[in-house]
Amino acid sequence: MTEFPQRQIGRTALRVTELGLGCATLGGSQIAVARATAEEIVGAAWAAGVRYVDTAPYYGVGQAERCVGDALRDRPRAEWVLSTKVGRLLRRNPIGAFVDGRRHPLPFEAVYDYSYDGIMRSFEDSFQRLGLARIDILYVHDIGAYQHGAEANAVLMKTLRESGYRALETLRSAGEVAAIGIGVNEREVLLQAMEWGTWDVFLLAGRYTLLEQAPLDDLLPKCVAGGTSIVVGGPLNSGNLELLRHPIPPALWADLRQAGLLHPEAPVPRPA
């Protein structure tokens, strides 16, 4: 088993392993994933030393949360950190007619709801699917113009700012969750949210890689100043433990900088 270094989440007492397991594919929305297979994947991550697992109601319209809970329920709870998300409620759809082009392993469909009541309902529903008594990090899921379009998103952001955020603060102040944040695929919404909210952590998926380094210009410095952590989602556009362990010559980073392909402020691994 690899002993991964741990990182602190914001200014909270939470610490997560440097490598986490994202569970979007476990939902089987694109390719069918058997329940046993999903649990084996979580088990393999655990055996490899991963102690941070991220899921969401949207992944497989409930399937991923069910599988994650089943796979982790008997593990020592103090040894791992779990995050899930709010912003979508799952509504029963026994007809099975879906228009989003995704597979629905369970008979539900997702409805956006960023209100106070919607977030509280989603939070409680997740406990039922997970079969667990504690959620550590709660992310607002997929809000932003990328997901909804600029006009519709303006309305949804207003709901989150004036209603839903109060639910997140209530849960955090009551100790129901240790950290709150936003999980999205665009940095612009995070910059906007920092103007009116106090966030512990952002999950930014696919937007900070060698091919896209713009967050170093604005988002990452503001997060450092504000004490907000960044979880980099999909830095390899998925992949496995072998890629993380692949040796990279230290000279590569210097060559990239010299060629103008690496942001001047980009942190790079230190020589061993």
mmCIF file of N, CA, C and O in Angstrom, residues 8 25 66 78 83 112 192 237:
data_model
loop_
_atom_site.group_PDB
_atom_site.id
_atom_site.type_symbol
_atom_site.label_atom_id
_atom_site.label_comp_id
_atom_site.label_asym_id
_atom_site.label_seq_id
_atom_site.Cartn_x
_atom_site.Cartn_y
_atom_site.Cartn_z
ATOM 1 N N GLN A 8 -4.330 19.564 4.038
ATOM 2 C CA GLN A 8 -5.408 20.163 4.826
ATOM 3 C C GLN A 8 -6.428 20.809 3.909
ATOM 4 O O GLN A 8 -6.085 21.406 2.887
ATOM 5 N N THR A 25 -17.789 7.739 -12.836
ATOM 6 C CA THR A 25 -17.974 6.589 -13.726
ATOM 7 C C THR A 25 -18.622 5.402 -13.026
ATOM 8 O O THR A 25 -19.197 4.528 -13.690
ATOM 9 N N ARG A 66 -24.856 4.772 -3.568
ATOM 10 C CA ARG A 66 -25.164 3.466 -2.971
ATOM 11 C C ARG A 66 -23.930 2.564 -2.949
ATOM 12 O O ARG A 66 -23.625 1.918 -1.933
ATOM 13 N N ALA A 78 -12.893 7.026 10.941
ATOM 14 C CA ALA A 78 -11.945 8.111 11.191
ATOM 15 C C ALA A 78 -10.798 8.132 10.188
ATOM 16 O O ALA A 78 -10.036 9.103 10.138
ATOM 17 N N SER A 83 -16.823 13.154 0.301
ATOM 18 C CA SER A 83 -17.554 14.324 -0.174
ATOM 19 C C SER A 83 -18.662 13.877 -1.119
ATOM 20 O O SER A 83 -18.511 12.912 -1.862
ATOM 21 N N TYR A 112 -32.750 20.181 -11.042
ATOM 22 C CA TYR A 112 -31.912 21.191 -10.393
ATOM 23 C C TYR A 112 -32.690 21.923 -9.295
ATOM 24 O O TYR A 112 -33.834 22.306 -9.476
ATOM 25 N N GLN A 192 -16.719 34.225 -9.082
ATOM 26 C CA GLN A 192 -17.935 34.959 -8.749
ATOM 27 C C GLN A 192 -18.412 34.623 -7.337
ATOM 28 O O GLN A 192 -18.769 35.507 -6.553
ATOM 29 N N ASN A 237 -7.525 13.608 -17.117
ATOM 30 C CA ASN A 237 -8.756 13.205 -17.803
ATOM 31 C C ASN A 237 -9.033 11.730 -17.544
ATOM 32 O O ASN A 237 -9.225 10.939 -18.461
#
